[in-house]
Amino acid sequence: MSDPAPVSNARLVGLGLLICLVAAGVCVGLDRYGASCRKSGVAAAAGVAPASVVRLATPEAAYRFWRERGYHGRTVLYVASGWERIDPNQFGQDDPRRNYPLSVYRTADHVEKNFLDRRTFLYVAALQGVARRVIAVLGPAAFQEAREQAKNAKNVRLGDGTIYLTYQGFPRWFVTGERLFAPGEPVLLYVAASAFKESTPAELVARLKRAGVKTDAAVLCDDTGNPEVTAGERGALDEFARLLERGGR
């Protein structure tokens, strides 16, 4: 049998471009599919009394609230002073995909059952299909730290006050308060008490309104048990809740 003919450089380049285009198409298709499958309630402009505003003690409770309401394929707008990085190796287990037929969903159930906490709740929301993307609004120091960590990543786009970075194919934007933007659909709004380390409730309401953010569910989280959150920040969350109820006034 003769050896196969060598593949020319031009054909290799063409093949590489084709693979990139197919991959990009798949990503766009998945996002559109997630958008088409999302479950929403009645949306209102943030700061103008969203349809559902709840005060919860912990991030885990926020996740359970989303699951109980049946939200799916949603954009989460996460507002806090910082971003907790996680190590996916902590979720180690015997690979459930060794069992046939394939049962990949068990990975999400395993992580939810054994590892759900204030650091992992957004990751679990992604695994379970509640969230298909996250926009994280961070304080200046946390944003700069995220920017430094992202500089060497291959799947990153850095802008002025914005970072786009995927994690296991999950889209994430990190932005400063000044660069807060509306994604073009109602969001699941999550505001942690720590968001008021470096800004006031009135400033956050103004930024949400200026960006044109709409939400059908706003979760205000005390982050009980987190020693880095102060009583003053939880008091500011009280004021933020009052501003929402009064339509931002």
Short mmCIF file of C-alpha atoms in Angstrom, two decimals:
data_model
loop_
_atom_site.label_atom_id
_atom_site.label_comp_id
_atom_site.label_asym_id
_atom_site.label_seq_id
_atom_site.Cartn_x
_atom_site.Cartn_y
_atom_site.Cartn_z
CA MET A 1 0.00 0.00 0.00
CA SER A 2 1.44 3.38 -0.98
CA ASP A 3 1.95 6.17 1.52
CA PRO A 4 -0.74 8.88 1.51
CA ALA A 5 0.10 12.02 -0.40
CA PRO A 6 1.46 14.84 1.79
CA VAL A 7 -1.03 17.53 2.71
CA SER A 8 -0.05 20.96 1.45
CA ASN A 9 0.40 23.92 3.76
CA ALA A 10 -2.47 25.68 2.04
CA ARG A 11 -4.80 22.76 2.74
CA LEU A 12 -3.67 22.66 6.36
CA VAL A 13 -4.35 26.37 6.77
CA GLY A 14 -7.74 25.94 5.11
CA LEU A 15 -8.58 23.04 7.40
CA GLY A 16 -7.55 25.05 10.45
CA LEU A 17 -9.77 27.96 9.40
CA LEU A 18 -12.67 25.58 8.84
CA ILE A 19 -12.25 24.11 12.33
CA CYS A 20 -12.19 27.61 13.87
CA LEU A 21 -15.33 28.62 11.99
CA VAL A 22 -17.16 25.46 13.03
CA ALA A 23 -16.12 25.97 16.67
CA ALA A 24 -17.29 29.58 16.59
CA GLY A 25 -20.57 28.48 15.05
CA VAL A 26 -21.08 25.90 17.75
CA CYS A 27 -20.49 28.50 20.50
CA VAL A 28 -22.94 30.94 18.91
CA GLY A 29 -25.45 28.15 18.39
CA LEU A 30 -25.24 27.01 22.00
CA ASP A 31 -25.73 30.54 23.28
CA ARG A 32 -28.75 31.05 21.01
CA TYR A 33 -30.16 27.70 22.07
CA GLY A 34 -29.68 28.64 25.73
CA ALA A 35 -31.38 31.97 25.11
CA SER A 36 -34.31 30.29 23.37
CA CYS A 37 -34.74 27.86 26.28
CA ARG A 38 -34.44 30.36 29.10
CA LYS A 39 -37.25 30.65 31.60
CA SER A 40 -38.11 34.18 32.67
CA GLY A 41 -40.68 35.98 34.72
CA VAL A 42 -42.06 39.49 34.20
CA ALA A 43 -39.14 41.88 33.77
CA ALA A 44 -38.85 45.47 34.94
CA ALA A 45 -36.09 48.04 34.86
CA ALA A 46 -33.70 47.64 37.77
CA GLY A 47 -34.38 50.38 40.30
CA VAL A 48 -38.02 50.49 39.23
CA ALA A 49 -39.39 47.76 41.52
CA PRO A 50 -38.51 44.47 39.77
CA ALA A 51 -41.24 41.84 39.85
CA SER A 52 -39.40 39.74 42.44
CA VAL A 53 -37.01 41.12 45.07
CA VAL A 54 -35.90 38.72 47.79
CA ARG A 55 -33.49 39.13 50.69
CA LEU A 56 -31.51 35.97 51.40
CA ALA A 57 -28.83 35.08 53.92
CA THR A 58 -26.33 33.19 51.76
CA PRO A 59 -25.26 32.66 48.15
CA GLU A 60 -26.31 29.01 48.48
CA ALA A 61 -29.83 30.18 49.29
CA ALA A 62 -29.76 32.32 46.14
CA TYR A 63 -28.90 29.28 44.06
CA ARG A 64 -31.72 27.25 45.66
CA PHE A 65 -34.14 30.11 45.02
CA TRP A 66 -33.24 30.10 41.32
CA ARG A 67 -33.65 26.32 41.12
CA GLU A 68 -36.98 26.35 42.93
CA ARG A 69 -38.28 29.02 40.57
CA GLY A 70 -37.18 26.91 37.61
CA TYR A 71 -34.96 29.53 36.01
CA HIS A 72 -32.94 28.11 33.13
CA GLY A 73 -30.47 29.37 30.53
CA ARG A 74 -30.20 32.78 32.16
CA THR A 75 -27.71 35.64 32.37
CA VAL A 76 -26.70 36.30 35.97
CA LEU A 77 -25.65 39.86 36.79
CA TYR A 78 -23.45 39.39 39.85
CA VAL A 79 -22.56 42.50 41.86
CA ALA A 80 -20.03 42.15 44.68
CA SER A 81 -16.71 43.54 45.85
CA GLY A 82 -14.73 40.53 44.62
CA TRP A 83 -14.71 37.23 42.77
CA GLU A 84 -13.95 33.94 44.49
CA ARG A 85 -11.82 31.65 42.35
CA ILE A 86 -12.35 27.91 42.66
CA ASP A 87 -10.25 24.87 41.89
CA PRO A 88 -12.31 22.33 39.91
CA ASN A 89 -9.99 19.59 41.16
CA GLN A 90 -11.75 19.85 44.51
CA PHE A 91 -14.76 18.18 42.93
CA GLY A 92 -12.83 14.96 42.21
CA GLN A 93 -14.80 11.74 42.01
CA ASP A 94 -14.89 8.59 39.98
CA ASP A 95 -15.82 9.75 36.52
CA PRO A 96 -19.55 9.01 36.14
CA ARG A 97 -19.07 8.84 32.38
CA ARG A 98 -17.48 5.44 32.83
CA ASN A 99 -20.97 4.15 33.43
CA TYR A 100 -22.96 3.39 30.31
CA PRO A 101 -25.16 4.75 28.97
CA LEU A 102 -23.44 8.09 29.51
CA SER A 103 -24.79 10.04 32.50
CA VAL A 104 -22.88 13.30 32.41
CA TYR A 105 -25.63 15.07 34.37
CA ARG A 106 -24.54 13.19 37.47
CA THR A 107 -21.44 15.38 37.66
CA ALA A 108 -23.62 18.44 38.23
CA ASP A 109 -25.73 16.64 40.81
CA HIS A 110 -22.60 15.40 42.60
CA VAL A 111 -21.08 18.88 42.78
CA GLU A 112 -24.36 20.42 43.96
CA LYS A 113 -24.86 17.82 46.67
CA ASN A 114 -21.32 17.82 48.04
CA PHE A 115 -19.72 21.17 47.20
CA LEU A 116 -22.38 23.89 47.02
CA ASP A 117 -21.19 26.90 49.04
CA ARG A 118 -20.73 30.66 48.71
CA ARG A 119 -17.67 30.17 46.48
CA THR A 120 -19.16 27.61 44.11
CA PHE A 121 -22.80 28.63 43.76
CA LEU A 122 -22.36 30.30 40.35
CA TYR A 123 -20.34 27.33 39.07
CA VAL A 124 -23.10 24.96 40.21
CA ALA A 125 -25.69 27.22 38.56
CA ALA A 126 -23.74 26.89 35.31
CA LEU A 127 -23.43 23.10 35.61
CA GLN A 128 -27.15 22.72 36.27
CA GLY A 129 -28.16 24.97 33.38
CA VAL A 130 -29.60 27.77 35.52
CA ALA A 131 -27.00 30.21 34.20
CA ARG A 132 -25.58 30.21 30.71
CA ARG A 133 -23.37 33.26 31.28
CA VAL A 134 -22.33 35.67 34.04
CA ILE A 135 -21.58 39.38 34.10
CA ALA A 136 -19.62 40.14 37.28
CA VAL A 137 -19.49 43.76 38.44
CA LEU A 138 -16.48 44.06 40.74
CA GLY A 139 -14.78 46.67 42.88
CA PRO A 140 -11.69 48.37 41.38
CA ALA A 141 -9.13 46.30 43.31
CA ALA A 142 -10.79 42.98 42.49
CA PHE A 143 -11.15 43.97 38.85
CA GLN A 144 -7.44 44.80 38.55
CA GLU A 145 -6.56 41.49 40.18
CA ALA A 146 -8.80 39.64 37.69
CA ARG A 147 -7.19 41.57 34.83
CA GLU A 148 -3.68 40.59 35.91
CA GLN A 149 -4.68 36.94 36.24
CA ALA A 150 -6.35 36.97 32.82
CA LYS A 151 -3.48 38.51 30.84
CA ASN A 152 -1.87 35.19 29.95
CA ALA A 153 -5.09 33.32 29.21
CA LYS A 154 -5.66 32.26 25.62
CA ASN A 155 -9.43 32.65 25.72
CA VAL A 156 -9.54 36.27 26.91
CA ARG A 157 -10.49 39.65 25.50
CA LEU A 158 -9.34 42.67 27.50
CA GLY A 159 -10.99 46.05 27.13
CA ASP A 160 -11.04 49.33 29.01
CA GLY A 161 -12.77 48.31 32.22
CA THR A 162 -13.95 44.98 30.79
CA ILE A 163 -12.67 41.41 30.65
CA TYR A 164 -14.25 38.61 28.65
CA LEU A 165 -13.02 35.19 29.72
CA THR A 166 -14.56 31.75 29.29
CA TYR A 167 -14.23 28.96 31.83
CA GLN A 168 -14.81 25.43 30.54
CA GLY A 169 -16.76 27.05 27.71
CA PHE A 170 -18.88 29.15 30.12
CA PRO A 171 -18.91 32.85 29.10
CA ARG A 172 -18.02 35.40 31.78
CA TRP A 173 -17.59 39.15 31.67
CA PHE A 174 -15.84 41.05 34.45
CA VAL A 175 -16.50 44.79 34.52
CA THR A 176 -16.08 47.82 36.74
CA GLY A 177 -19.16 49.66 37.94
CA GLU A 178 -18.54 52.39 35.38
CA ARG A 179 -18.57 49.81 32.57
CA LEU A 180 -21.72 48.00 33.70
CA PHE A 181 -23.80 47.07 30.65
CA ALA A 182 -27.16 45.46 29.96
CA PRO A 183 -26.94 42.19 28.00
CA GLY A 184 -30.09 42.73 25.93
CA GLU A 185 -32.29 40.42 27.99
CA PRO A 186 -33.68 40.39 31.54
CA VAL A 187 -31.09 39.20 34.05
CA LEU A 188 -31.11 37.35 37.32
CA LEU A 189 -29.75 40.17 39.46
CA TYR A 190 -27.60 39.18 42.44
CA VAL A 191 -26.33 41.93 44.72
CA ALA A 192 -24.10 40.98 47.66
CA ALA A 193 -23.68 43.20 50.71
CA SER A 194 -19.97 43.38 49.89
CA ALA A 195 -20.85 45.43 46.79
CA PHE A 196 -21.00 48.43 49.11
CA LYS A 197 -17.38 48.30 50.23
CA GLU A 198 -16.48 50.80 47.53
CA SER A 199 -19.76 52.30 46.33
CA THR A 200 -23.03 53.53 47.76
CA PRO A 201 -26.52 52.11 47.22
CA ALA A 202 -27.51 55.25 45.31
CA GLU A 203 -24.51 54.89 42.99
CA LEU A 204 -25.37 51.27 42.20
CA VAL A 205 -29.02 52.06 41.49
CA ALA A 206 -27.94 54.91 39.20
CA ARG A 207 -25.54 52.63 37.32
CA LEU A 208 -28.18 49.93 36.86
CA LYS A 209 -30.69 52.47 35.56
CA ARG A 210 -28.14 54.20 33.32
CA ALA A 211 -27.17 50.86 31.74
CA GLY A 212 -30.82 49.97 31.16
CA VAL A 213 -30.62 46.72 33.13
CA LYS A 214 -33.88 44.80 33.34
CA THR A 215 -34.56 41.98 35.76
CA ASP A 216 -37.40 39.66 36.68
CA ALA A 217 -35.71 38.46 39.89
CA ALA A 218 -33.41 40.43 42.17
CA VAL A 219 -31.64 38.62 45.01
CA LEU A 220 -30.09 40.73 47.77
CA CYS A 221 -27.64 38.64 49.76
CA ASP A 222 -26.35 39.36 53.28
CA ASP A 223 -23.61 36.73 52.83
CA THR A 224 -24.13 35.59 56.41
CA GLY A 225 -21.11 33.76 57.78
CA ASN A 226 -18.62 35.60 55.58
CA PRO A 227 -16.27 37.36 58.05
CA GLU A 228 -15.14 39.84 55.39
CA VAL A 229 -18.60 41.41 55.16
CA THR A 230 -19.29 44.13 57.72
CA ALA A 231 -22.44 45.23 59.50
CA GLY A 232 -22.13 48.56 57.69
CA GLU A 233 -22.22 46.84 54.31
CA ARG A 234 -25.32 44.88 55.31
CA GLY A 235 -26.88 48.14 56.44
CA ALA A 236 -26.11 49.57 53.00
CA LEU A 237 -27.89 46.57 51.48
CA ASP A 238 -30.94 47.60 53.55
CA GLU A 239 -30.77 51.05 51.97
CA PHE A 240 -30.38 49.53 48.49
CA ALA A 241 -33.54 47.47 49.10
CA ARG A 242 -35.43 50.61 50.12
CA LEU A 243 -34.24 52.41 46.98
CA LEU A 244 -35.48 49.55 44.82
CA GLU A 245 -38.86 49.65 46.52
CA ARG A 246 -39.08 53.41 45.91
CA GLY A 247 -38.03 53.09 42.28
CA GLY A 248 -34.52 54.41 42.90
CA ARG A 249 -35.61 57.64 44.59
#
